[in-house]
Coordinates of C-alpha atoms (C1' of nucleotides) in Angstrom, one line a residue:
Chain T
M1 CA 0.3 0.1 0.1
A2 CA 1.2 2.8 1.5
S3 CA 4.5 1.1 3.1
D4 CA 6.9 2.0 -0.3
M5 CA 6.5 5.7 -0.1
Q6 CA 9.7 7.5 1.7
R7 CA 7.9 8.8 5.5
V8 CA 9.7 12.2 6.4
R9 CA 11.0 12.4 9.5
N10 CA 9.7 13.9 11.9
R11 CA 10.9 16.9 13.9
R12 CA 12.9 17.1 17.2
G13 CA 9.9 18.0 19.9
E14 CA 7.6 16.4 18.0
G15 CA 8.5 12.7 18.0
S16 CA 5.5 11.9 19.7
R17 CA 3.6 12.4 16.4
L18 CA 4.5 8.7 15.7
R19 CA 2.1 7.6 18.0
G20 CA -1.3 8.8 16.6
E21 CA 0.2 7.8 12.9
I22 CA 0.5 4.3 15.1
I23 CA -2.5 4.0 16.3
A24 CA -3.9 6.0 12.8
A25 CA -2.0 3.0 10.8
A26 CA -3.6 0.2 13.2
T27 CA -6.5 1.2 13.9
A28 CA -7.2 1.1 9.4
L29 CA -5.5 -2.1 9.5
L30 CA -8.1 -3.6 12.0
E31 CA -11.1 -1.9 9.7
E32 CA -9.0 -3.3 6.2
T33 CA -9.1 -7.0 7.5
G34 CA -11.6 -7.0 9.7
S35 CA -9.7 -9.2 12.1
E36 CA -7.6 -7.8 15.5
D37 CA -5.5 -10.4 14.6
A38 CA -3.8 -8.1 12.2
I39 CA -2.5 -6.2 14.4
T40 CA 0.4 -7.2 14.4
L41 CA 3.4 -4.8 15.9
R42 CA 5.9 -5.7 12.3
G43 CA 2.0 -4.9 10.1
V44 CA 1.8 -1.9 12.3
A45 CA 5.5 -0.2 11.5
R46 CA 4.7 -1.0 7.7
R47 CA 2.1 0.6 6.9
A48 CA 3.3 3.8 9.3
G49 CA 6.2 3.8 7.4
V50 CA 8.7 3.0 10.0
A51 CA 11.1 -0.2 10.9
A52 CA 10.5 -2.3 13.4
P53 CA 11.7 -1.2 16.3
S54 CA 10.3 2.6 16.2
I55 CA 7.2 1.1 17.4
Y56 CA 9.0 0.3 21.4
T57 CA 9.7 4.4 21.3
H58 CA 5.8 5.3 22.1
F59 CA 5.1 1.8 23.6
P60 CA 5.7 -1.4 25.5
D61 CA 4.7 -4.0 23.4
R62 CA 1.6 -5.0 21.1
E63 CA -1.0 -5.8 23.3
A64 CA -0.9 -2.4 23.9
I65 CA -1.0 -0.5 20.5
V66 CA -4.2 -2.8 20.4
A67 CA -5.3 -1.3 24.1
A68 CA -4.7 2.2 22.5
V69 CA -7.5 1.3 19.0
V70 CA -9.9 0.7 21.9
A71 CA -9.5 3.3 23.8
Q72 CA -10.4 5.7 20.8
A73 CA -12.9 4.1 19.5
F74 CA -14.7 4.4 22.9
V75 CA -13.4 7.8 22.8
E76 CA -14.9 8.4 19.1
L77 CA -18.2 6.8 20.2
D78 CA -18.2 9.1 22.9
E79 CA -18.3 12.2 20.4
A80 CA -20.6 10.8 18.6
L81 CA -22.9 10.6 20.3
A82 CA -22.2 14.1 22.6
T83 CA -22.8 15.6 19.8
V84 CA -26.3 15.1 18.8
R85 CA -28.7 17.5 18.8
G86 CA -32.1 17.3 19.6
E87 CA -34.1 20.8 19.1
G88 CA -36.3 20.5 22.4
D89 CA -38.3 17.4 21.4
P90 CA -36.6 14.3 24.0
L91 CA -38.6 11.8 21.5
Q92 CA -36.6 13.0 18.5
R93 CA -33.7 13.4 20.6
L94 CA -33.5 10.3 22.0
F95 CA -33.8 9.0 18.2
N96 CA -30.9 10.9 16.2
L97 CA -29.0 9.5 19.6
C98 CA -29.6 6.0 18.8
E99 CA -29.3 6.5 15.4
A100 CA -26.5 8.4 15.7
Y101 CA -24.8 4.3 17.7
L102 CA -25.5 3.0 15.0
T103 CA -24.4 5.4 12.8
F104 CA -20.7 4.4 14.9
A105 CA -20.7 0.7 15.4
Q106 CA -21.8 -0.3 12.3
G107 CA -20.1 2.1 9.9
K108 CA -16.8 1.3 12.1
P109 CA -17.8 -1.9 12.8
H110 CA -14.6 -4.0 13.6
R111 CA -13.6 -0.8 15.9
Y112 CA -17.0 -1.1 17.4
R113 CA -16.9 -5.1 18.0
V114 CA -13.6 -5.2 19.7
A115 CA -14.4 -2.4 21.4
F116 CA -16.7 -3.8 23.4
E117 CA -15.3 -7.7 23.5
R118 CA -12.1 -6.2 24.9
H119 CA -13.1 -3.4 26.7
R120 CA -11.6 -4.9 30.0
T121 CA -7.8 -5.1 27.8
A122 CA -8.5 -0.7 27.6
V123 CA -9.8 -0.9 31.0
T124 CA -6.4 -2.3 32.8
E125 CA -3.3 -0.9 31.0
N126 CA -4.8 2.6 30.6
A127 CA -6.6 2.8 33.8
S128 CA -3.3 4.9 35.0
E129 CA -3.1 6.8 32.1
E130 CA -6.0 7.9 31.7
S131 CA -8.0 8.3 34.0
R132 CA -11.9 7.3 34.9
L133 CA -11.4 5.0 31.9
E134 CA -13.0 2.9 33.3
E135 CA -17.3 5.5 33.2
L136 CA -15.8 6.1 29.9
S137 CA -15.6 2.8 28.4
G138 CA -19.4 2.2 26.9
G139 CA -20.0 3.8 30.5
Q140 CA -20.1 7.0 29.3
A141 CA -22.6 6.0 26.1
F142 CA -24.8 4.4 28.6
G143 CA -24.8 7.0 30.3
R144 CA -26.3 9.9 27.9
L145 CA -28.5 6.7 27.0
V146 CA -30.2 7.0 30.3
T147 CA -30.4 10.6 30.5
A148 CA -32.7 10.6 27.5
I149 CA -35.4 8.4 28.3
G150 CA -35.2 10.2 31.4
D151 CA -36.2 13.4 29.9
C152 CA -38.6 11.6 27.8
V153 CA -40.4 11.1 30.7
Q154 CA -40.5 14.2 32.4
P155 CA -42.1 16.1 29.7
D156 CA -45.4 14.0 30.0
C157 CA -45.4 13.1 26.3
V158 CA -44.7 9.3 27.4
T159 CA -44.3 6.8 30.7
S160 CA -41.8 4.3 31.5
R161 CA -40.9 2.7 34.3
S162 CA -37.4 3.4 35.5
P163 CA -34.8 5.5 32.9
Q164 CA -32.1 2.9 33.8
L165 CA -33.6 -0.5 32.4
D166 CA -35.7 1.3 29.8
A167 CA -31.9 1.8 28.5
T168 CA -30.1 -1.3 29.7
V169 CA -33.7 -3.2 27.0
L170 CA -32.4 -0.5 24.1
W171 CA -28.5 -0.8 24.7
V172 CA -29.1 -4.2 23.8
A173 CA -31.0 -4.1 21.6
L174 CA -29.5 -1.5 19.3
H175 CA -26.3 -3.3 20.3
G176 CA -27.7 -7.0 18.8
Y177 CA -28.5 -5.2 16.2
A178 CA -25.6 -3.6 15.1
S179 CA -23.8 -7.0 15.6
L180 CA -26.0 -9.2 13.4
T181 CA -26.3 -6.6 11.3
T182 CA -22.5 -6.5 10.4
S183 CA -22.2 -10.8 11.2
V184 CA -26.0 -11.5 9.2
P185 CA -25.8 -9.2 6.4
A186 CA -28.1 -11.8 4.3
F187 CA -31.2 -12.5 6.9
P188 CA -33.5 -9.8 5.9
W189 CA -33.4 -7.4 8.5
P190 CA -35.8 -4.5 8.8
D191 CA -34.1 -1.3 8.3
R192 CA -32.3 1.3 10.5
A193 CA -35.7 3.5 10.9
E194 CA -38.1 0.8 10.6
M195 CA -36.3 -0.9 14.4
L196 CA -35.4 2.6 16.6
N197 CA -39.6 3.6 15.6
A198 CA -40.1 -0.3 16.9
L199 CA -37.7 -0.8 19.3
I200 CA -38.5 3.3 20.4
G201 CA -42.1 2.8 20.5
W202 CA -41.6 -0.4 22.5
V203 CA -38.9 0.7 24.9
V204 CA -40.5 3.8 25.7
V205 CA -44.2 3.6 25.5
S206 CA -45.4 0.5 26.6
E207 CA -46.7 0.1 29.9
G208 CA -48.5 -3.1 30.5
R209 CA -46.6 -6.4 31.1
A210 CA -47.1 -9.7 29.8
G211 CA -44.2 -11.7 30.0
R212 CA -43.5 -14.3 33.4
D213 CA -40.8 -16.3 35.1
G214 CA -39.7 -19.2 35.2
S215 CA -42.1 -20.6 37.6
S216 CA -45.5 -19.9 37.3
Chain G
M1 CA -3.0 -31.1 30.4
A2 CA -3.6 -33.8 28.5
S3 CA -1.1 -34.0 26.4
D4 CA 1.5 -36.6 28.6
M5 CA -1.0 -39.6 28.0
Q6 CA -0.7 -41.5 25.5
R7 CA -3.8 -42.5 23.0
V8 CA -4.7 -45.6 21.9
R9 CA -4.6 -45.9 18.4
N10 CA -8.2 -45.9 16.6
R11 CA -8.7 -49.2 14.8
R12 CA -9.1 -50.1 11.5
G13 CA -12.7 -48.3 9.9
E14 CA -12.4 -46.6 13.3
G15 CA -10.5 -44.1 11.9
S16 CA -12.9 -40.9 11.5
R17 CA -13.5 -41.2 15.4
L18 CA -10.5 -38.9 15.5
R19 CA -12.4 -36.2 13.5
G20 CA -14.6 -36.2 16.7
E21 CA -11.4 -35.9 18.9
I22 CA -10.1 -32.9 16.6
I23 CA -13.5 -30.6 17.0
A24 CA -13.6 -31.0 20.4
A25 CA -10.1 -30.2 21.1
A26 CA -10.1 -27.1 19.3
T27 CA -13.8 -26.0 20.8
A28 CA -11.9 -26.9 24.2
L29 CA -9.5 -24.6 23.4
L30 CA -11.2 -21.6 21.8
E31 CA -13.5 -21.5 25.3
E32 CA -11.2 -22.2 27.8
T33 CA -8.9 -19.6 26.1
G34 CA -11.5 -17.0 24.6
S35 CA -10.0 -16.8 22.2
E36 CA -10.6 -18.6 18.7
D37 CA -6.1 -18.1 18.4
A38 CA -5.5 -20.6 20.3
I39 CA -6.8 -22.8 17.5
T40 CA -4.1 -23.8 15.8
L41 CA -2.9 -27.1 14.0
R42 CA -0.6 -27.7 16.2
G43 CA -2.2 -27.2 19.9
V44 CA -5.4 -29.1 18.0
A45 CA -2.9 -31.5 18.2
R46 CA -1.5 -31.8 21.3
R47 CA -5.0 -31.1 22.8
A48 CA -6.0 -34.1 20.6
G49 CA -2.7 -36.0 21.9
V50 CA -1.8 -36.4 18.1
A51 CA 1.4 -36.0 15.7
A52 CA 0.2 -32.2 13.7
P53 CA 0.4 -34.3 10.4
S54 CA -2.6 -36.3 11.4
I55 CA -5.1 -33.9 11.2
Y56 CA -4.5 -33.8 7.1
T57 CA -6.5 -37.0 7.4
H58 CA -9.8 -35.7 8.4
F59 CA -9.1 -32.1 7.5
P60 CA -7.7 -29.9 4.6
D61 CA -6.6 -26.7 6.5
R62 CA -7.0 -25.2 10.1
E63 CA -9.2 -23.7 8.5
A64 CA -11.5 -26.2 8.4
I65 CA -11.0 -27.2 12.0
V66 CA -12.6 -24.1 13.0
A67 CA -15.4 -24.0 10.5
A68 CA -16.4 -27.8 11.8
V69 CA -16.1 -25.6 15.3
V70 CA -18.9 -23.0 13.9
A71 CA -20.8 -25.8 12.5
Q72 CA -21.2 -28.1 15.2
A73 CA -22.2 -24.8 17.7
F74 CA -25.0 -24.3 15.3
V75 CA -26.5 -27.2 15.3
E76 CA -25.5 -27.3 19.6
L77 CA -28.2 -24.2 19.3
D78 CA -30.4 -25.6 18.0
E79 CA -30.8 -28.4 19.2
A80 CA -31.3 -26.4 22.7
L81 CA -34.0 -24.6 21.0
A82 CA -36.0 -28.0 20.0
T83 CA -35.9 -30.1 22.6
V84 CA -37.7 -26.6 25.1
R85 CA -41.3 -28.1 25.6
G86 CA -44.0 -25.1 26.3
E87 CA -47.3 -27.4 27.8
G88 CA -49.7 -25.3 26.4
D89 CA -49.6 -22.0 27.1
P90 CA -47.3 -20.5 24.7
L91 CA -46.6 -18.0 26.4
Q92 CA -44.8 -19.7 28.9
R93 CA -43.0 -21.6 25.7
L94 CA -41.4 -18.5 24.1
F95 CA -40.0 -17.4 27.7
N96 CA -38.7 -20.8 27.7
L97 CA -37.5 -20.7 24.5
C98 CA -35.7 -17.6 25.1
E99 CA -33.9 -18.8 28.2
A100 CA -32.5 -21.1 26.5
Y101 CA -30.6 -19.0 23.6
L102 CA -29.5 -17.3 26.7
T103 CA -28.1 -20.2 28.8
F104 CA -26.9 -21.4 25.6
A105 CA -25.0 -18.5 24.6
Q106 CA -24.2 -17.1 28.0
G107 CA -23.1 -21.2 28.7
K108 CA -21.0 -21.3 25.7
P109 CA -20.0 -17.7 25.0
H110 CA -17.1 -18.1 22.9
R111 CA -18.5 -21.0 21.0
Y112 CA -21.3 -18.7 21.0
R113 CA -19.7 -15.6 19.8
V114 CA -17.2 -17.0 16.7
A115 CA -20.8 -18.8 15.7
F116 CA -22.1 -15.4 14.9
E117 CA -18.9 -13.6 13.1
R118 CA -17.9 -16.3 11.5
H119 CA -21.2 -18.1 10.2
R120 CA -20.2 -17.1 6.9
T121 CA -17.0 -19.5 7.3
A122 CA -18.8 -22.2 8.0
V123 CA -21.8 -22.2 5.0
T124 CA -18.9 -21.7 2.5
E125 CA -16.5 -24.0 3.0
N126 CA -19.6 -27.1 4.4
A127 CA -22.2 -25.5 2.1
S128 CA -21.6 -29.3 -0.1
E129 CA -20.7 -31.8 2.5
E130 CA -23.8 -30.5 5.3
S131 CA -26.3 -29.5 3.4
R132 CA -28.8 -26.3 3.5
L133 CA -25.9 -25.1 5.9
E134 CA -27.3 -21.8 5.2
E135 CA -30.9 -22.5 6.4
L136 CA -29.1 -24.0 9.6
S137 CA -26.7 -21.0 10.3
G138 CA -28.8 -19.3 12.9
G139 CA -31.5 -19.5 10.7
Q140 CA -32.8 -22.7 11.9
A141 CA -32.8 -21.2 15.4
F142 CA -34.7 -17.6 14.3
G143 CA -37.3 -20.1 13.1
R144 CA -38.4 -21.3 16.8
L145 CA -38.7 -18.3 18.0
V146 CA -41.4 -16.7 14.9
T147 CA -43.1 -20.2 15.3
A148 CA -43.2 -19.5 19.3
I149 CA -44.0 -15.2 19.1
G150 CA -46.5 -16.0 16.1
D151 CA -47.8 -18.6 18.5
C152 CA -49.2 -16.3 20.8
V153 CA -51.4 -14.2 18.5
Q154 CA -53.2 -16.8 17.5
P155 CA -55.0 -17.5 21.1
D156 CA -56.5 -14.1 21.7
C157 CA -54.0 -14.0 25.0
V158 CA -51.8 -11.5 23.1
T159 CA -51.4 -8.8 20.1
S160 CA -48.6 -8.6 17.9
R161 CA -48.6 -6.6 15.2
S162 CA -46.0 -9.0 13.2
P163 CA -44.6 -11.8 14.4
Q164 CA -41.7 -11.4 12.0
L165 CA -40.8 -7.9 13.1
D166 CA -41.5 -8.7 16.6
A167 CA -39.0 -11.6 16.2
T168 CA -36.6 -10.0 15.1
V169 CA -36.2 -7.7 18.3
L170 CA -37.0 -10.1 20.4
W171 CA -34.0 -12.1 18.2
V172 CA -31.3 -9.1 18.1
A173 CA -31.9 -7.9 22.2
L174 CA -30.9 -11.0 22.5
H175 CA -28.4 -11.2 21.3
G176 CA -27.3 -8.1 22.6
Y177 CA -27.8 -9.5 26.2
A178 CA -26.3 -12.3 26.0
S179 CA -23.4 -10.8 24.6
L180 CA -22.7 -7.6 26.4
T181 CA -23.2 -9.0 29.8
T182 CA -20.2 -12.1 28.5
S183 CA -17.5 -9.0 27.0
V184 CA -18.9 -6.3 30.5
P185 CA -19.6 -8.6 33.1
A186 CA -19.0 -5.4 34.9
F187 CA -22.2 -3.6 33.9
P188 CA -25.3 -3.7 36.5
W189 CA -27.1 -6.5 34.7
P190 CA -31.0 -7.1 35.5
D191 CA -31.2 -10.4 36.2
R192 CA -32.1 -13.0 33.3
A193 CA -35.9 -13.3 34.3
E194 CA -36.4 -9.3 34.9
M195 CA -34.7 -9.2 31.3
L196 CA -37.3 -11.6 29.7
N197 CA -40.2 -10.7 31.5
A198 CA -40.0 -7.2 30.1
L199 CA -38.1 -8.1 26.7
I200 CA -41.1 -10.4 26.5
G201 CA -43.7 -7.6 27.0
W202 CA -42.2 -5.2 25.4
V203 CA -42.3 -7.4 22.0
V204 CA -46.0 -9.3 22.3
V205 CA -48.2 -6.9 24.5
S206 CA -47.7 -3.6 23.5
E207 CA -49.8 -2.0 19.8
G208 CA -49.1 1.4 20.0
R209 CA -46.1 4.2 18.4
A210 CA -44.0 6.2 19.6
G211 CA -41.0 6.5 17.2
R212 CA -40.5 9.3 15.1
D213 CA -38.9 8.9 11.2
G214 CA -35.3 11.1 11.0
S215 CA -37.2 14.0 9.2
S216 CA -40.5 15.5 11.0
Chain S
dT1 C1' 28.9 34.1 13.1
dG2 C1' 31.2 29.7 13.7
dT3 C1' 31.3 25.3 16.7
dA4 C1' 31.0 21.3 18.9
dC5 C1' 28.2 18.8 20.6
dA6 C1' 24.0 16.7 23.6
dT7 C1' 20.0 14.9 22.7
dC8 C1' 16.6 13.1 20.0
dA9 C1' 13.6 10.0 15.9
dG10 C1' 14.6 6.6 13.9
dT11 C1' 17.3 2.1 11.6
dG12 C1' 19.3 -2.7 10.9
dA13 C1' 20.7 -7.2 11.5
dA14 C1' 19.7 -10.4 14.6
dC15 C1' 18.0 -14.2 17.9
dG16 C1' 14.7 -17.9 19.2
dC17 C1' 9.9 -19.7 18.9
dG18 C1' 5.4 -22.0 16.8
dC19 C1' 2.8 -21.8 13.1
dG20 C1' 1.0 -24.4 8.9
dT21 C1' 2.3 -27.6 5.3
dT22 C1' 5.0 -31.4 3.6
dC23 C1' 7.3 -35.9 2.7
dA24 C1' 8.9 -40.1 3.5
dC25 C1' 7.6 -43.4 6.3
dT26 C1' 6.0 -47.0 10.0
dG27 C1' 3.4 -50.3 12.4
dA28 C1' -0.5 -52.4 13.7
dT29 C1' -4.6 -55.4 11.6
dG30 C1' -7.5 -57.8 8.8
dT31 C1' -8.3 -60.8 4.5
dA32 C1' -7.5 -63.3 0.7
dC33 C1' -6.0 -67.8 -0.3
Chain X
dT1 C1' -5.3 -73.1 11.1
dG2 C1' -0.8 -70.5 9.1
dT3 C1' 0.8 -67.0 6.1
dA4 C1' 1.2 -63.4 2.8
dC5 C1' -0.5 -58.9 2.3
dA6 C1' -2.9 -54.6 1.0
dT7 C1' -4.9 -51.1 4.0
dC8 C1' -5.4 -48.4 7.3
dA9 C1' -4.4 -45.0 11.2
dG10 C1' -1.2 -42.4 12.3
dT11 C1' 4.4 -40.9 12.7
dG12 C1' 8.9 -38.0 12.5
dA13 C1' 11.7 -34.9 10.6
dA14 C1' 12.2 -30.7 8.0
dC15 C1' 10.8 -26.6 5.7
dG16 C1' 10.5 -21.2 5.3
dC17 C1' 7.7 -17.7 7.5
dG18 C1' 6.6 -14.2 10.0
dC19 C1' 6.6 -13.1 14.4
dG20 C1' 7.5 -10.1 19.2
dT21 C1' 11.8 -7.5 20.9
dT22 C1' 16.3 -7.5 22.1
dC23 C1' 21.3 -4.1 20.6
dA24 C1' 24.0 -1.2 19.0
dC25 C1' 24.3 2.3 15.3
dT26 C1' 23.3 6.6 12.6
dG27 C1' 22.6 10.6 11.1
dA28 C1' 19.7 15.1 11.2
dT29 C1' 19.0 19.5 14.5
dG30 C1' 18.5 22.4 17.9
dT31 C1' 21.1 25.0 21.7
dA32 C1' 25.5 26.9 24.6
dC33 C1' 29.0 29.7 24.0

DNA sequence: TGTACATCAGTGAACGCGCGTTCACTGATGTAC
DNA sequence: TGTACATCAGTGAACGCGCGTTCACTGATGTAC
C-alpha cells in the first residue's frame, strides 16, 4: 500500500506525532481486514512507514497498541453521541442518539466489536495514564442513553417505569442489531428507521407487562 | 494438560473417530482461552494427543477445523431450542425458548460469539458436505422464535403486529444481552428473568407506536 | 556568526519461537488364500 | 489353521515464514558558547 513512499522524519520535539500515526495504522489494518490479528507490530510499522523497533518508543509491546485502538474507539463513540442535537423534542433526541450509536457501530464495525470484546484490556492497561477510563468505556455512552430516556419521562409525552431498565433494554437491542447486521448481512433486516421506531415505541411507550417468570 | 497420556490408536475402520476428537479439542481450546487464535493446528493436535500431520487426514487445513467448530455450535444451538417444551401455554413456551437461547449463549459464550462472527465461513466451507447449512446457521433458531411468537398471536392472549418483526427485535435483544453480559460483566445487569419479562412484555403485548422517523 | 556537542527520532541486523504444511515412513490389523 | 500382504491410522523430521523483541548504531537538528 503506502509502505514504499518514504516517510519524513518528525522534527525535534515532535516525535510523539508517531504515536498517533501508529494508532491510525493499527486502526486501518483492523477495519480493512476485519480481524484484530492483523494488528501485528511489524504490520503496523510497515503501514506507518517506519522500522519495527520504532514502535517501542511509544508502546511497550504489541498489546498496548491494541489497547490504544480500543481506548480511542470509545472516545470516538462518546464524541459521536455528545454532538447529537434534539431541538427541544426529547423523543426526537432519543431517536437521533440511537441513530448516532448505530452510525458509529455499523460504520466502524470492527473497531466497535473489538472495543466491546476487549474493553477490560483498555481499562486495565491504561487505567493509570488515562484516568477514569473505567467510566468512559461504554459507560459514558450508556449514561447518555439513560439521560435521554429520563428526559422523555418528564414532559408528559410518554411513560416509563425505569429509565435505567429502559435504557438497558434499548442498549442491548442496539448492540444486537448493530452486531448482527454486520455479521449476518444476508438476513432480511428491517431498515434502521423501522427498527428504531419499533424499539423506541416499545421501550418508551408501553406500560403493561405480559412476561412471566420461569416458576409460574 | 492431557498431552502426556498416550492415546490409543483407533482400530481399523474407526479412523474417523479422530475427526470428532479434533473438533472437541479445538472447541475446548476456544472455550478455555476465549480466543479463536488458540485454535492452531499444532495446538489442537497436542490437545487431541496426536501428531500434527494426523490432522490432515480429516481436515484440509487449519481453517476447516474452525469451520467445523462453528458448524457444530449451530447444530448444538438448534438442538437446545428444539427440546424446549411449553405445555400448552404459548407465552410460557416463548419464555422458555428465550431462556434456552440465553443458556446456550451465556454458557458457551465463545462458541456462540465465534459462530455468529464467522457463520459465513461455515456456510461457504461446508455447503456441499452438509446440505442446507445456509438455512441452519442461525436461521433455524430464528425460525423457532418466529413460530413461537406467531403462536402467541392466535390464542387471543396477546396482540402482535408482525411475528417476523417482533421476532427480529427479540432476537437482537437476546443477542445483545448475551454478548454484553459476557463482554461487560461489570455492568449492573438485570437478571435473566427480569430481562426476559421486560423484553417479552414489550415485544408481544404493546400495540401503540411512539417512535418517529428522522425527517419529521 | 561559527562550531562543538548533546539529544532526539529512528534504523538494520539479528535472535529464538511457534506456526502451517509436506514428505517419506512405520507398524499394527484385518483379509484372502 | 497358517501366512502373505494390502490397507489403515498415524508418525518424525524437516521446510520456510512472519512474528515480537533486543541490541548497538546513525545521522539530523537544535542549542550553548
